[in-house]
Amino acid sequence: MVPIEDRKAGLQGVIVIHSTRLGPAGGGCRLWSYPTMAEATDDGMRLAAGMSYKNALAGLPLGGGKAVLRKPDGDFCRQALFEAFGLAVERLGGRYVTAEDVGTSVADMALVSRRTGHVAGLARRANRPGGDPSPHTARGVFLAMRCAVERRLGRSLGDVTVAVQGLGHVGYELCRLLHAEGARLIVAEPRSDVAARAAVEFGAEVAGTGSIVDAAADVFAPCAMGGVLDSRSVPRLKASVVCGAANNQLADPALGALLADRGVLYAPDYLVNAGGIINVAAEYLGWATAEVDERIAAIPARLAEVLDRAERTERPTGDVADEMAREVLSGAPVTALQ
């Protein structure tokens, strides 16, 4: 864990490197209004661990890391903040590779790139991976959801109702894909104008942010912040499938057993939302666009493998995914990093 601070630039946060066993620690930079640094650090620790597991299951030559920055109160200079952050990344000498996450953008990463080369999510060049990774994340979740729905309900996405919590870049794109497939949508989003746009564009029903978990839906897709599934919300859940883009959806890993006991198929979040980091890895490592498409297309097969093992061993899917990720990590040779 590396605390970072530049008061003049408005920078305060932490870079967490969880593992470099498979390669440099890859994970995005989150800018959020954390009330305290302790809360920012706790979030960074959880997110970085998730990135280690995500990258391992996705077969990427990357370890796990995350940067979480406290959003300054009031107006601030994004250029100063992200250039200062870029210097912090550069000081790590390639041990950490950053990209977009919640609250950050392609433009922000361009500012970071002024101070370090250990950054992806930059403007896309012709026929090369790059740009906003959100559509790739949404695509992976969509494909995984199709697999989970067929597995649990024996139906197609065009025959189900999906409750999507959060209409950020990923959530909105997921709605676009689901709408094109014929799914009925229920959405929740604190920005009323965005929710209204989804209602018009996708014919979506709009629910309250606090009541979306109660929606009469076949699938619940958390696409906002983590921890939405806790001891109070899980008993209220009406959906038979949980498959979404948010990280750390379970407030406590033990809740995976409660979901399983209730007959809910939980698609492990870091497995299904790996499309974005796949695109980031391809950009940073110089892979072709076709490689991105092939790796994202393989997400449902990895999910099916997790579901098969979970059925055989009668264990929660999240526990099985963790086990499989640890198998990858423990079997890998230690990567030498400068």
PDB file of C-alpha atoms in Angstrom, residues 153-308:
ATOM      1  CA  LEU A 153     -33.804 -20.425 -16.080  1.00  0.00           C
ATOM      2  CA  GLY A 154     -33.515 -22.304 -19.364  1.00  0.00           C
ATOM      3  CA  ARG A 155     -34.548 -19.161 -21.234  1.00  0.00           C
ATOM      4  CA  SER A 156     -33.026 -16.564 -23.514  1.00  0.00           C
ATOM      5  CA  LEU A 157     -32.334 -12.960 -22.544  1.00  0.00           C
ATOM      6  CA  GLY A 158     -35.217 -11.895 -24.748  1.00  0.00           C
ATOM      7  CA  ASP A 159     -37.591 -13.706 -22.399  1.00  0.00           C
ATOM      8  CA  VAL A 160     -36.487 -12.203 -19.068  1.00  0.00           C
ATOM      9  CA  THR A 161     -36.691  -9.021 -17.041  1.00  0.00           C
ATOM     10  CA  VAL A 162     -33.414  -7.512 -15.866  1.00  0.00           C
ATOM     11  CA  ALA A 163     -33.135  -4.992 -13.033  1.00  0.00           C
ATOM     12  CA  VAL A 164     -30.044  -2.834 -13.648  1.00  0.00           C
ATOM     13  CA  GLN A 165     -28.743  -0.812 -10.714  1.00  0.00           C
ATOM     14  CA  GLY A 166     -26.587   2.068 -11.902  1.00  0.00           C
ATOM     15  CA  LEU A 167     -26.498   3.702 -15.335  1.00  0.00           C
ATOM     16  CA  GLY A 168     -22.916   4.808 -15.601  1.00  0.00           C
ATOM     17  CA  HIS A 169     -20.916   4.064 -18.727  1.00  0.00           C
ATOM     18  CA  VAL A 170     -21.050   0.304 -18.169  1.00  0.00           C
ATOM     19  CA  GLY A 171     -24.618   0.069 -16.882  1.00  0.00           C
ATOM     20  CA  TYR A 172     -26.038   2.148 -19.706  1.00  0.00           C
ATOM     21  CA  GLU A 173     -24.191   0.164 -22.358  1.00  0.00           C
ATOM     22  CA  LEU A 174     -25.379  -3.071 -20.759  1.00  0.00           C
ATOM     23  CA  CYS A 175     -28.942  -1.778 -21.032  1.00  0.00           C
ATOM     24  CA  ARG A 176     -28.356  -1.044 -24.712  1.00  0.00           C
ATOM     25  CA  LEU A 177     -27.198  -4.607 -25.343  1.00  0.00           C
ATOM     26  CA  LEU A 178     -30.041  -6.128 -23.338  1.00  0.00           C
ATOM     27  CA  HIS A 179     -32.641  -3.959 -25.053  1.00  0.00           C
ATOM     28  CA  ALA A 180     -31.354  -5.045 -28.462  1.00  0.00           C
ATOM     29  CA  GLU A 181     -31.728  -8.644 -27.295  1.00  0.00           C
ATOM     30  CA  GLY A 182     -35.359  -8.016 -26.326  1.00  0.00           C
ATOM     31  CA  ALA A 183     -35.025  -8.052 -22.539  1.00  0.00           C
ATOM     32  CA  ARG A 184     -37.441  -6.021 -20.421  1.00  0.00           C
ATOM     33  CA  LEU A 185     -35.561  -3.521 -18.264  1.00  0.00           C
ATOM     34  CA  ILE A 186     -36.068  -2.023 -14.827  1.00  0.00           C
ATOM     35  CA  VAL A 187     -33.445   0.592 -13.983  1.00  0.00           C
ATOM     36  CA  ALA A 188     -32.348   2.608 -10.973  1.00  0.00           C
ATOM     37  CA  GLU A 189     -30.083   5.629 -11.219  1.00  0.00           C
ATOM     38  CA  PRO A 190     -29.740   8.644  -8.876  1.00  0.00           C
ATOM     39  CA  ARG A 191     -29.366  11.048 -11.826  1.00  0.00           C
ATOM     40  CA  SER A 192     -32.981  11.543 -12.849  1.00  0.00           C
ATOM     41  CA  ASP A 193     -32.108  12.795 -16.340  1.00  0.00           C
ATOM     42  CA  VAL A 194     -30.106   9.641 -17.113  1.00  0.00           C
ATOM     43  CA  ALA A 195     -32.884   7.423 -15.772  1.00  0.00           C
ATOM     44  CA  ALA A 196     -35.409   9.306 -17.905  1.00  0.00           C
ATOM     45  CA  ARG A 197     -33.241   8.860 -20.981  1.00  0.00           C
ATOM     46  CA  ALA A 198     -33.111   5.113 -20.382  1.00  0.00           C
ATOM     47  CA  ALA A 199     -36.873   5.037 -19.990  1.00  0.00           C
ATOM     48  CA  VAL A 200     -37.309   6.662 -23.392  1.00  0.00           C
ATOM     49  CA  GLU A 201     -34.511   4.866 -25.254  1.00  0.00           C
ATOM     50  CA  PHE A 202     -35.067   1.380 -23.867  1.00  0.00           C
ATOM     51  CA  GLY A 203     -38.665   1.479 -22.678  1.00  0.00           C
ATOM     52  CA  ALA A 204     -37.297   0.834 -19.194  1.00  0.00           C
ATOM     53  CA  GLU A 205     -39.315   1.032 -16.003  1.00  0.00           C
ATOM     54  CA  VAL A 206     -37.636   3.345 -13.488  1.00  0.00           C
ATOM     55  CA  ALA A 207     -37.349   2.175  -9.872  1.00  0.00           C
ATOM     56  CA  GLY A 208     -35.963   3.906  -6.826  1.00  0.00           C
ATOM     57  CA  THR A 209     -32.302   3.368  -5.994  1.00  0.00           C
ATOM     58  CA  GLY A 210     -33.276   1.930  -2.642  1.00  0.00           C
ATOM     59  CA  SER A 211     -35.965  -0.397  -3.980  1.00  0.00           C
ATOM     60  CA  ILE A 212     -34.386  -1.843  -7.130  1.00  0.00           C
ATOM     61  CA  VAL A 213     -33.315  -4.961  -5.217  1.00  0.00           C
ATOM     62  CA  ASP A 214     -37.020  -5.638  -4.550  1.00  0.00           C
ATOM     63  CA  ALA A 215     -37.927  -5.442  -8.234  1.00  0.00           C
ATOM     64  CA  ALA A 216     -39.909  -8.302  -9.750  1.00  0.00           C
ATOM     65  CA  ALA A 217     -37.094  -9.277 -12.107  1.00  0.00           C
ATOM     66  CA  ASP A 218     -35.468 -12.506 -13.233  1.00  0.00           C
ATOM     67  CA  VAL A 219     -31.980 -11.006 -13.139  1.00  0.00           C
ATOM     68  CA  PHE A 220     -30.446  -8.433 -10.822  1.00  0.00           C
ATOM     69  CA  ALA A 221     -27.490  -6.610 -12.385  1.00  0.00           C
ATOM     70  CA  PRO A 222     -25.558  -4.452  -9.886  1.00  0.00           C
ATOM     71  CA  CYS A 223     -23.626  -1.876 -11.898  1.00  0.00           C
ATOM     72  CA  ALA A 224     -22.994   0.803  -9.268  1.00  0.00           C
ATOM     73  CA  MET A 225     -20.763   0.726  -6.180  1.00  0.00           C
ATOM     74  CA  GLY A 226     -19.983  -2.419  -4.210  1.00  0.00           C
ATOM     75  CA  GLY A 227     -21.603  -3.989  -1.168  1.00  0.00           C
ATOM     76  CA  VAL A 228     -25.185  -3.795  -2.443  1.00  0.00           C
ATOM     77  CA  LEU A 229     -25.870  -7.414  -1.462  1.00  0.00           C
ATOM     78  CA  ASP A 230     -25.805  -7.499   2.311  1.00  0.00           C
ATOM     79  CA  SER A 231     -27.681  -9.240   5.116  1.00  0.00           C
ATOM     80  CA  ARG A 232     -30.656  -6.909   4.644  1.00  0.00           C
ATOM     81  CA  SER A 233     -30.926  -6.885   0.859  1.00  0.00           C
ATOM     82  CA  VAL A 234     -30.304 -10.559   0.054  1.00  0.00           C
ATOM     83  CA  PRO A 235     -33.508 -11.777   1.755  1.00  0.00           C
ATOM     84  CA  ARG A 236     -35.475  -9.199  -0.261  1.00  0.00           C
ATOM     85  CA  LEU A 237     -34.025 -10.253  -3.614  1.00  0.00           C
ATOM     86  CA  LYS A 238     -36.609 -11.640  -6.016  1.00  0.00           C
ATOM     87  CA  ALA A 239     -34.277 -12.359  -8.922  1.00  0.00           C
ATOM     88  CA  SER A 240     -33.024 -15.870  -9.648  1.00  0.00           C
ATOM     89  CA  VAL A 241     -29.752 -14.653 -11.176  1.00  0.00           C
ATOM     90  CA  VAL A 242     -27.268 -12.005 -10.015  1.00  0.00           C
ATOM     91  CA  CYS A 243     -24.923 -10.896 -12.791  1.00  0.00           C
ATOM     92  CA  GLY A 244     -23.585  -7.366 -12.989  1.00  0.00           C
ATOM     93  CA  ALA A 245     -20.580  -5.137 -13.495  1.00  0.00           C
ATOM     94  CA  ALA A 246     -20.054  -3.738  -9.990  1.00  0.00           C
ATOM     95  CA  ASN A 247     -17.010  -4.866  -8.051  1.00  0.00           C
ATOM     96  CA  ASN A 248     -17.338  -6.442  -4.601  1.00  0.00           C
ATOM     97  CA  GLN A 249     -21.096  -6.924  -4.899  1.00  0.00           C
ATOM     98  CA  LEU A 250     -21.225  -9.089  -1.773  1.00  0.00           C
ATOM     99  CA  ALA A 251     -20.762  -7.042   1.387  1.00  0.00           C
ATOM    100  CA  ASP A 252     -19.486 -10.256   2.974  1.00  0.00           C
ATOM    101  CA  PRO A 253     -18.259 -13.294   1.005  1.00  0.00           C
ATOM    102  CA  ALA A 254     -20.307 -15.502   3.343  1.00  0.00           C
ATOM    103  CA  LEU A 255     -23.436 -14.123   1.679  1.00  0.00           C
ATOM    104  CA  GLY A 256     -22.650 -16.310  -1.318  1.00  0.00           C
ATOM    105  CA  ALA A 257     -23.882 -19.284   0.702  1.00  0.00           C
ATOM    106  CA  LEU A 258     -27.114 -17.463   1.549  1.00  0.00           C
ATOM    107  CA  LEU A 259     -27.715 -16.719  -2.130  1.00  0.00           C
ATOM    108  CA  ALA A 260     -27.078 -20.361  -3.008  1.00  0.00           C
ATOM    109  CA  ASP A 261     -29.445 -21.544  -0.259  1.00  0.00           C
ATOM    110  CA  ARG A 262     -32.133 -19.318  -1.731  1.00  0.00           C
ATOM    111  CA  GLY A 263     -31.585 -20.806  -5.193  1.00  0.00           C
ATOM    112  CA  VAL A 264     -30.000 -17.666  -6.628  1.00  0.00           C
ATOM    113  CA  LEU A 265     -27.251 -18.150  -9.200  1.00  0.00           C
ATOM    114  CA  TYR A 266     -24.523 -15.631  -8.414  1.00  0.00           C
ATOM    115  CA  ALA A 267     -22.125 -14.971 -11.303  1.00  0.00           C
ATOM    116  CA  PRO A 268     -18.885 -13.888  -9.547  1.00  0.00           C
ATOM    117  CA  ASP A 269     -18.416 -10.202 -10.298  1.00  0.00           C
ATOM    118  CA  TYR A 270     -14.703 -10.157 -11.036  1.00  0.00           C
ATOM    119  CA  LEU A 271     -15.113 -13.031 -13.492  1.00  0.00           C
ATOM    120  CA  VAL A 272     -17.936 -11.529 -15.539  1.00  0.00           C
ATOM    121  CA  ASN A 273     -16.735  -7.902 -15.523  1.00  0.00           C
ATOM    122  CA  ALA A 274     -13.231  -8.672 -16.845  1.00  0.00           C
ATOM    123  CA  GLY A 275     -13.853  -7.225 -20.327  1.00  0.00           C
ATOM    124  CA  GLY A 276     -12.533  -3.804 -19.409  1.00  0.00           C
ATOM    125  CA  ILE A 277      -9.231  -5.006 -17.984  1.00  0.00           C
ATOM    126  CA  ILE A 278      -8.828  -7.335 -20.969  1.00  0.00           C
ATOM    127  CA  ASN A 279      -8.977  -4.292 -23.239  1.00  0.00           C
ATOM    128  CA  VAL A 280      -6.625  -2.375 -20.945  1.00  0.00           C
ATOM    129  CA  ALA A 281      -4.125  -5.244 -20.989  1.00  0.00           C
ATOM    130  CA  ALA A 282      -4.308  -5.477 -24.773  1.00  0.00           C
ATOM    131  CA  GLU A 283      -3.626  -1.766 -25.120  1.00  0.00           C
ATOM    132  CA  TYR A 284      -0.722  -1.776 -22.662  1.00  0.00           C
ATOM    133  CA  LEU A 285       0.855  -4.969 -24.001  1.00  0.00           C
ATOM    134  CA  GLY A 286       0.335  -4.198 -27.686  1.00  0.00           C
ATOM    135  CA  TRP A 287      -2.119  -6.968 -28.547  1.00  0.00           C
ATOM    136  CA  ALA A 288      -4.435  -6.876 -31.539  1.00  0.00           C
ATOM    137  CA  THR A 289      -8.111  -5.956 -31.289  1.00  0.00           C
ATOM    138  CA  ALA A 290      -9.058  -9.496 -32.299  1.00  0.00           C
ATOM    139  CA  GLU A 291      -7.346 -10.763 -29.144  1.00  0.00           C
ATOM    140  CA  VAL A 292      -9.656  -8.599 -27.043  1.00  0.00           C
ATOM    141  CA  ASP A 293     -12.750  -9.959 -28.774  1.00  0.00           C
ATOM    142  CA  GLU A 294     -11.607 -13.569 -28.382  1.00  0.00           C
ATOM    143  CA  ARG A 295     -10.822 -13.200 -24.682  1.00  0.00           C
ATOM    144  CA  ILE A 296     -14.121 -11.481 -23.910  1.00  0.00           C
ATOM    145  CA  ALA A 297     -15.971 -14.163 -25.857  1.00  0.00           C
ATOM    146  CA  ALA A 298     -14.345 -16.741 -23.547  1.00  0.00           C
ATOM    147  CA  ILE A 299     -15.892 -15.261 -20.373  1.00  0.00           C
ATOM    148  CA  PRO A 300     -19.056 -17.429 -20.530  1.00  0.00           C
ATOM    149  CA  ALA A 301     -16.935 -20.594 -20.777  1.00  0.00           C
ATOM    150  CA  ARG A 302     -15.019 -19.598 -17.643  1.00  0.00           C
ATOM    151  CA  LEU A 303     -18.300 -18.920 -15.881  1.00  0.00           C
ATOM    152  CA  ALA A 304     -19.622 -22.311 -16.946  1.00  0.00           C
ATOM    153  CA  GLU A 305     -16.505 -23.931 -15.505  1.00  0.00           C
ATOM    154  CA  VAL A 306     -17.123 -22.198 -12.174  1.00  0.00           C
ATOM    155  CA  LEU A 307     -20.783 -23.227 -12.191  1.00  0.00           C
ATOM    156  CA  ASP A 308     -19.894 -26.835 -13.014  1.00  0.00           C
TER     157      ASP A 308
END
